[in-house]
Amino acid sequence: MSDFNTIEQDLLNQIAKASDDTLLEAIRVGALGKSGSITALLKTLGAMEAEERKSAGAAINKLKDTVGSALTERRTILKNEALTARLLTEMLDVSLPVPEGPFEAGRLHPVSQTIEEITAIFADMGFSVAEGPDVETDDFNFTKLNFPVGHPAREMHDTFFFNAKENGERMLLRTHTSPVQVRTMLGQKPPIRVICPGRTYRCDSDQTHTPMFHQVEGLVIDKTANLGQLKWVITEFCKAFFEIPSVKMRFRPSFFPFTEPSMEVDIQCRRSNGEIRFGEGEDWLEILGCGMVHSNVLKNCGINPDEYQGYAWGMGIDRLAMLKYGISDLRPFFDADLRWLKHYGFKPLDIPNLCEGLSQ
Amino acid sequence: MKFTLSWLKQHLDTNAGLEEICETLTKIGLEVEGVEDKAKPLEPFTIAKIISAIQHPNADKLRLCMVDTGAAEPIQVVCGASNARAGLVSVFAGPGTYIPAKKITLGIGEIRGIESRGMLCSAAELELSDESEGIMELPQNAPIGTKYIEYAKIGDPVIDINLTPNRSDAAGVYGIARDLAAAGLGTVKPQTLPVFTESGSCPVNIKLEFIGEDRKLCPVFKLRMIKGVRNGSSPQWMQDQLKAIGLRPVNALVDITNYITFEHGRPLHVFDAAKISGRLVVRCAHMSESIVALDGRTYTLGTSTVVIADDNGVKSIAGIMGGEHSGCDETTTDVLIECALWDPENIAQTGRKLGINSDARYRFERGVDPEITQFGMDLATKLILEICGGTPSQITQAGDIPAITKCIIFPWNEVKRLTGLEMPVDDMTQILKRLGFGVSGIGEASTIAVPSWRPDIEGKADIVEEIIRIAGLEHVVNVPLKRTTSVSEPVLTLIQRRTRRARRALAASGMMEAMTYSFISAKEAEAFGGGVSVLKLANPIAADMSDMRPSLLPGLVAAAQRNVNRATKDIALFEVGQIFTGDQPQDQKMAVTGLRRGLASRLGTGRHWSQPAKPADIYDVKADAFSLLGALGVSTDSMQIVAGAPTWFHPGRSATMQFGPKGVLGHFGELHPNTLEQLGIDGPVVVFEILLDNLPTQKQKTSKIKSKLEMSDYQSVTRDFAFVVDKSVRADDVVKTARGVDRVLVSQVKLFDIYEGKGVRPDQKSVAIEITLQPREKTLNDTDIEAFTSRLSAEILRKTGGVLRG
């Protein structure tokens, strides 16, 4: 029996020392192969007495199993060691930068974003979006809106004109989006709830004026529309747009040819360190003009002013964007400076909606 | 419109202070734009007298003064002024006073060991003068202890209101007082009508040379002569008021007319009678007549300009500006006062044509109260007699004051209907009466008579506004706008949805959205197929902003170049906006245009370690266009890509995207080198442009259910093939042919390689495609695949001349 122990110990030592698969295989063949040492021992069993064979057989088979599993075990260890060694050579520099993805790189213009914010709010109140041409007639831009010919209010609009045609007609660039209101009233029976965003033009240029800018107007025509409602709509809009829980608004009598009574609206704010915060403080900032649609305008647009009544308002989109997002100068809006767009623009997945919040 | 607080208080009896007055003005629609209040910072300064002044024990140039400030005990002040002496009356500031010029607040100080409890001030320290020659020296009778501002009557606050064009009634201080009184801020002081004796008739006659309709150009003209005037400077109080509102005092006669213009909104004109020969004729100017006006400039008049002329020609542009050669100066002894009415529309037109913005024009074009014509004349007469002396003649008058009494039938519930506010009829009546309206008749509706000074009041809504602005808009309660549906419904049209999606889709491809001006230079417009005459502005703000853009490209290209000039070379910009082909509504289209330049490819911008730098090429913008169309729900499967595009594109590197020749959606490609050179742009630049209006519209589906998905149970087979074709063969034709071999079996064809070079003839190329076959009824075996391969080879050969590469 001690022979078996010696053989076993000897083999186990060899296995433990084997440093690769080839050596292990050689040991296996040397012990368990056709002419291996353990195979040779097994062959001796046939010549033994039954009693002796029984005990020697058990011992040899145990020897065989022990060596077999030692070989398997060692093989696994060697495999793992080899893998670990290989993986070490495959190391990559995880600090290398990855390219900026398109969702990170691309931007929407603040005016586009602001129009979507405004639309989200008014769509929830049941307003649809009306649009019209930038090149307009004098009739739609002024006359139908109750600007009498020669009235000083016309001149205050700094209108861009095209050259007069042979028939004397002179087209112009709309000075406000109000002609879209006219087109809407002429084309649709009340009740009407629309907003009219778009480009508008005035012959004026300085830090707060560009010859082109964006306006959004709103129009409600039905049988009960009144000033109280108008005040509510404006106040709720301002709360939603500036994303503040409450705000004070100040309505001041004013004058626009197309509304009567007319008002200018100031929003409560606090100015500090060049920053404006809304819904707090004691200051006022003028934000829009509004009023009850003038009966002459209703008549001019084929609506009976004794049957229907309505209100309208108008505000600058660029200005709203500037106020909300703290953009101090209007001129870069139309300059397409990539640094400005990257900084003030909005990422493509920042889609304004009321359930996520208008801005992220 | 500017006025001083003291001027207002000459007409308004009120206890209200500056702040309350300003708040009320804004509240009733006379928006206060600014208040210049010089008095406020000088409030704490008082008048004091130096009782004794002795040498400071520790300083040569300092004096130790005991000052009587009106308090029980004299106060010790250390003063460095050389004129500080006993008996001098000066201006004192106690501890805690802010000194404007020094921007410091005084404390109780110790100067060279001696306590000083205040300061005696120079005019410079109060910012009243630039000179600093010692402390102020006031007359001995100046009341000790009173506020300096009250004594010196300086710093009368100047209020500037933003007068809306409808409110001509408030273009004078008196009218503003009337409005404030109506709002409950005191009472209007009654006007004392001037009394004087007239002597003889006016020696100069008037003729109005208008007939028929044109009579409205000058309804009435009053003229009076005052003989024997001395036209020196106007009195100090008048000069002070005029200067405070920014007018330059000229001489008494001129100042008086200016004063009445601002006090009553009633412009007048004065002629030096010695410079008038014969009678005065009011008429339209003759062709090319000219006048040197009071501003020293020569104006050439048109036949629609109303003028006042004498035998020698035009003496005044009616209602706008007088002539220099008939004006009053210090030599004037006989003066003619004109008080007339003019047609607002005509005055506005003339003023605009001549480019004259005068205080007279401002008021006449908005409408002057016809009922104060006589009053204006008499007030001017009174002031001239008081200030310049002289003997007034009777008035000669041509025409008549128009008799217009506007009446409006006003149902009182109109206020509730338009504003939602319920008010007692009594309150509303009171407001209207305070504003000068007549109210007659009781019941649901009354007749409202409009005062002569309110030409802007035309209808019921105007009356509502009058009531509500005085009652206060803050009383109108906010009322929710009712929802029309429980859950809000979609409101955007197809083109609106596409416009929004286009922006998001392109930004999601890593591009930046630009907004550029709708007008561009004529050169740029012409380079992109525009420049038509109907789209040229008559009055562009700048020469390079003269034409409405026919394409978004010129604006984007210029924007790209501005960035290049700022050293940003890799650029991916887009714009979604309107373009113009004519001046009618249907000529305006919504375009989407993208531009890539430098290393701004779809893979990313600039260089990156992971791959070689790739300049943006036409396949980037083609991909932009295709992914955009995909995002907009337009299938590109059957879209035709026709080589070539408009002239501003590279002829060999551009294409038109279309569904048939009449269904052109847009173009993509590289810009033509000539176009780049013309516009001064560093290329190459690749672009795409798509007209959203031209995209096909899908039918609105009635059901939201998607079509049924068919998935085969049999394994698909993928094989690669390479065909050698002539270089001129479109790769697309190879792909399409492969797809057409068996529309059921071929589920996908991908072009994965184009090879030119060794092994392929120079006039040929190898096109490698990967084809996926998806059997529907049984698994494919080698025979099936071989059969497909031979059909494919035959079709490719037939359609493209291509041969399967061995």
mmCIF file of N, CA and C in Angstrom, chain A residues 179-232:
data_model
loop_
_atom_site.group_PDB
_atom_site.id
_atom_site.type_symbol
_atom_site.label_atom_id
_atom_site.label_comp_id
_atom_site.label_asym_id
_atom_site.label_seq_id
_atom_site.Cartn_x
_atom_site.Cartn_y
_atom_site.Cartn_z
ATOM 1 N N PRO A 179 -52.436 91.482 -38.989
ATOM 2 C CA PRO A 179 -53.131 91.092 -40.227
ATOM 3 C C PRO A 179 -53.549 89.612 -40.226
ATOM 4 N N VAL A 180 -52.843 88.793 -39.462
ATOM 5 C CA VAL A 180 -53.251 87.380 -39.371
ATOM 6 C C VAL A 180 -54.596 87.282 -38.632
ATOM 7 N N GLN A 181 -54.785 88.175 -37.651
ATOM 8 C CA GLN A 181 -56.086 88.214 -36.973
ATOM 9 C C GLN A 181 -57.176 88.573 -37.979
ATOM 10 N N VAL A 182 -56.878 89.560 -38.820
ATOM 11 C CA VAL A 182 -57.849 89.976 -39.836
ATOM 12 C C VAL A 182 -58.178 88.791 -40.740
ATOM 13 N N ARG A 183 -57.135 88.120 -41.232
ATOM 14 C CA ARG A 183 -57.360 86.974 -42.125
ATOM 15 C C ARG A 183 -58.158 85.883 -41.425
ATOM 16 N N THR A 184 -57.878 85.682 -40.140
ATOM 17 C CA THR A 184 -58.607 84.648 -39.396
ATOM 18 C C THR A 184 -60.085 85.016 -39.283
ATOM 19 N N MET A 185 -60.359 86.266 -38.918
ATOM 20 C CA MET A 185 -61.760 86.674 -38.747
ATOM 21 C C MET A 185 -62.511 86.636 -40.075
ATOM 22 N N LEU A 186 -61.807 86.982 -41.165
ATOM 23 C CA LEU A 186 -62.458 86.957 -42.470
ATOM 24 C C LEU A 186 -62.715 85.526 -42.929
ATOM 25 N N GLY A 187 -61.897 84.594 -42.448
ATOM 26 C CA GLY A 187 -61.969 83.233 -42.972
ATOM 27 C C GLY A 187 -62.683 82.244 -42.070
ATOM 28 N N GLN A 188 -63.075 82.681 -40.895
ATOM 29 C CA GLN A 188 -63.596 81.711 -39.927
ATOM 30 C C GLN A 188 -64.698 82.365 -39.106
ATOM 31 N N LYS A 189 -65.753 81.627 -38.865
ATOM 32 C CA LYS A 189 -66.849 82.191 -38.067
ATOM 33 C C LYS A 189 -66.527 82.060 -36.582
ATOM 34 N N PRO A 190 -66.965 82.999 -35.763
ATOM 35 C CA PRO A 190 -66.765 82.851 -34.319
ATOM 36 C C PRO A 190 -67.521 81.624 -33.813
ATOM 37 N N PRO A 191 -67.186 81.022 -32.693
ATOM 38 C CA PRO A 191 -66.130 81.472 -31.778
ATOM 39 C C PRO A 191 -64.718 81.240 -32.330
ATOM 40 N N ILE A 192 -63.821 82.146 -31.974
ATOM 41 C CA ILE A 192 -62.436 82.073 -32.445
ATOM 42 C C ILE A 192 -61.503 82.122 -31.234
ATOM 43 N N ARG A 193 -60.534 81.220 -31.233
ATOM 44 C CA ARG A 193 -59.425 81.298 -30.269
ATOM 45 C C ARG A 193 -58.155 80.981 -31.022
ATOM 46 N N VAL A 194 -57.375 81.973 -31.331
ATOM 47 C CA VAL A 194 -56.113 81.708 -32.038
ATOM 48 C C VAL A 194 -54.971 82.509 -31.434
ATOM 49 N N ILE A 195 -53.777 81.982 -31.611
ATOM 50 C CA ILE A 195 -52.582 82.806 -31.424
ATOM 51 C C ILE A 195 -51.899 82.908 -32.781
ATOM 52 N N CYS A 196 -51.239 84.028 -32.997
ATOM 53 C CA CYS A 196 -50.592 84.280 -34.287
ATOM 54 C C CYS A 196 -49.133 84.633 -34.039
ATOM 55 N N PRO A 197 -48.243 83.649 -34.051
ATOM 56 C CA PRO A 197 -46.825 83.967 -33.910
ATOM 57 C C PRO A 197 -46.210 84.208 -35.286
ATOM 58 N N GLY A 198 -45.177 85.013 -35.345
ATOM 59 C CA GLY A 198 -44.518 85.177 -36.635
ATOM 60 C C GLY A 198 -43.531 86.316 -36.656
ATOM 61 N N ARG A 199 -42.904 86.432 -37.830
ATOM 62 C CA ARG A 199 -41.922 87.497 -38.022
ATOM 63 C C ARG A 199 -42.622 88.806 -38.336
ATOM 64 N N THR A 200 -42.098 89.885 -37.785
ATOM 65 C CA THR A 200 -42.627 91.214 -38.062
ATOM 66 C C THR A 200 -41.453 92.140 -38.312
ATOM 67 N N TYR A 201 -41.743 93.284 -38.935
ATOM 68 C CA TYR A 201 -40.654 94.124 -39.438
ATOM 69 C C TYR A 201 -40.920 95.596 -39.157
ATOM 70 N N ARG A 202 -39.930 96.280 -38.625
ATOM 71 C CA ARG A 202 -40.019 97.734 -38.527
ATOM 72 C C ARG A 202 -38.658 98.340 -38.801
ATOM 73 N N CYS A 203 -38.705 99.494 -39.437
ATOM 74 C CA CYS A 203 -37.492 100.155 -39.928
ATOM 75 C C CYS A 203 -36.793 100.828 -38.749
ATOM 76 N N ASP A 204 -36.188 100.045 -37.890
ATOM 77 C CA ASP A 204 -35.675 100.564 -36.629
ATOM 78 C C ASP A 204 -34.553 99.637 -36.170
ATOM 79 N N SER A 205 -33.464 100.211 -35.677
ATOM 80 C CA SER A 205 -32.369 99.344 -35.252
ATOM 81 C C SER A 205 -31.518 99.982 -34.163
ATOM 82 N N ASP A 206 -31.457 99.350 -33.014
ATOM 83 C CA ASP A 206 -30.514 99.697 -31.950
ATOM 84 C C ASP A 206 -30.411 98.484 -31.028
ATOM 85 N N GLN A 207 -29.929 98.694 -29.792
ATOM 86 C CA GLN A 207 -29.672 97.524 -28.952
ATOM 87 C C GLN A 207 -30.936 96.734 -28.630
ATOM 88 N N THR A 208 -32.088 97.427 -28.577
ATOM 89 C CA THR A 208 -33.316 96.720 -28.231
ATOM 90 C C THR A 208 -34.258 96.586 -29.428
ATOM 91 N N HIS A 209 -33.839 97.106 -30.596
ATOM 92 C CA HIS A 209 -34.671 96.968 -31.783
ATOM 93 C C HIS A 209 -33.849 96.420 -32.930
ATOM 94 N N THR A 210 -34.407 95.417 -33.610
ATOM 95 C CA THR A 210 -33.809 94.955 -34.847
ATOM 96 C C THR A 210 -34.877 95.153 -35.911
ATOM 97 N N PRO A 211 -34.468 95.344 -37.175
ATOM 98 C CA PRO A 211 -35.491 95.616 -38.197
ATOM 99 C C PRO A 211 -36.445 94.426 -38.398
ATOM 100 N N MET A 212 -36.068 93.284 -37.898
ATOM 101 C CA MET A 212 -36.957 92.127 -37.935
ATOM 102 C C MET A 212 -37.047 91.585 -36.515
ATOM 103 N N PHE A 213 -38.238 91.196 -36.102
ATOM 104 C CA PHE A 213 -38.394 90.604 -34.775
ATOM 105 C C PHE A 213 -39.599 89.677 -34.804
ATOM 106 N N HIS A 214 -39.910 89.053 -33.689
ATOM 107 C CA HIS A 214 -41.015 88.092 -33.669
ATOM 108 C C HIS A 214 -42.087 88.562 -32.699
ATOM 109 N N GLN A 215 -43.316 88.357 -33.105
ATOM 110 C CA GLN A 215 -44.434 88.741 -32.262
ATOM 111 C C GLN A 215 -45.389 87.565 -32.152
ATOM 112 N N VAL A 216 -46.099 87.516 -31.034
ATOM 113 C CA VAL A 216 -47.220 86.584 -30.974
ATOM 114 C C VAL A 216 -48.422 87.385 -30.508
ATOM 115 N N GLU A 217 -49.507 87.223 -31.240
ATOM 116 C CA GLU A 217 -50.741 87.887 -30.841
ATOM 117 C C GLU A 217 -51.762 86.822 -30.521
ATOM 118 N N GLY A 218 -52.733 87.191 -29.722
ATOM 119 C CA GLY A 218 -53.810 86.270 -29.391
ATOM 120 C C GLY A 218 -55.133 86.940 -29.685
ATOM 121 N N LEU A 219 -56.125 86.135 -30.031
ATOM 122 C CA LEU A 219 -57.440 86.684 -30.351
ATOM 123 C C LEU A 219 -58.522 85.736 -29.854
ATOM 124 N N VAL A 220 -59.483 86.293 -29.130
ATOM 125 C CA VAL A 220 -60.645 85.513 -28.701
ATOM 126 C C VAL A 220 -61.885 86.273 -29.152
ATOM 127 N N ILE A 221 -62.745 85.627 -29.910
ATOM 128 C CA ILE A 221 -64.017 86.249 -30.308
ATOM 129 C C ILE A 221 -65.135 85.271 -29.966
ATOM 130 N N ASP A 222 -66.068 85.708 -29.152
ATOM 131 C CA ASP A 222 -67.278 84.924 -28.930
ATOM 132 C C ASP A 222 -68.343 85.861 -28.391
ATOM 133 N N LYS A 223 -69.345 85.325 -27.720
ATOM 134 C CA LYS A 223 -70.426 86.217 -27.297
ATOM 135 C C LYS A 223 -70.253 86.734 -25.868
ATOM 136 N N THR A 224 -69.231 86.266 -25.174
ATOM 137 C CA THR A 224 -69.090 86.689 -23.778
ATOM 138 C C THR A 224 -67.699 87.215 -23.429
ATOM 139 N N ALA A 225 -66.808 87.206 -24.396
ATOM 140 C CA ALA A 225 -65.424 87.616 -24.093
ATOM 141 C C ALA A 225 -65.413 89.018 -23.493
ATOM 142 N N ASN A 226 -64.733 89.182 -22.383
ATOM 143 C CA ASN A 226 -64.642 90.517 -21.799
ATOM 144 C C ASN A 226 -63.280 90.751 -21.141
ATOM 145 N N LEU A 227 -63.113 91.982 -20.675
ATOM 146 C CA LEU A 227 -61.840 92.404 -20.085
ATOM 147 C C LEU A 227 -61.393 91.539 -18.916
ATOM 148 N N GLY A 228 -62.370 91.108 -18.101
ATOM 149 C CA GLY A 228 -62.045 90.275 -16.948
ATOM 150 C C GLY A 228 -61.368 88.985 -17.400
ATOM 151 N N GLN A 229 -61.929 88.401 -18.489
ATOM 152 C CA GLN A 229 -61.339 87.182 -19.057
ATOM 153 C C GLN A 229 -59.948 87.463 -19.608
ATOM 154 N N LEU A 230 -59.841 88.585 -20.313
ATOM 155 C CA LEU A 230 -58.547 88.954 -20.895
ATOM 156 C C LEU A 230 -57.493 89.048 -19.790
ATOM 157 N N LYS A 231 -57.865 89.701 -18.691
ATOM 158 C CA LYS A 231 -56.907 89.830 -17.584
ATOM 159 C C LYS A 231 -56.504 88.452 -17.058
ATOM 160 N N TRP A 232 -57.497 87.555 -16.994
ATOM 161 C CA TRP A 232 -57.214 86.199 -16.499
ATOM 162 C C TRP A 232 -56.262 85.462 -17.439
#
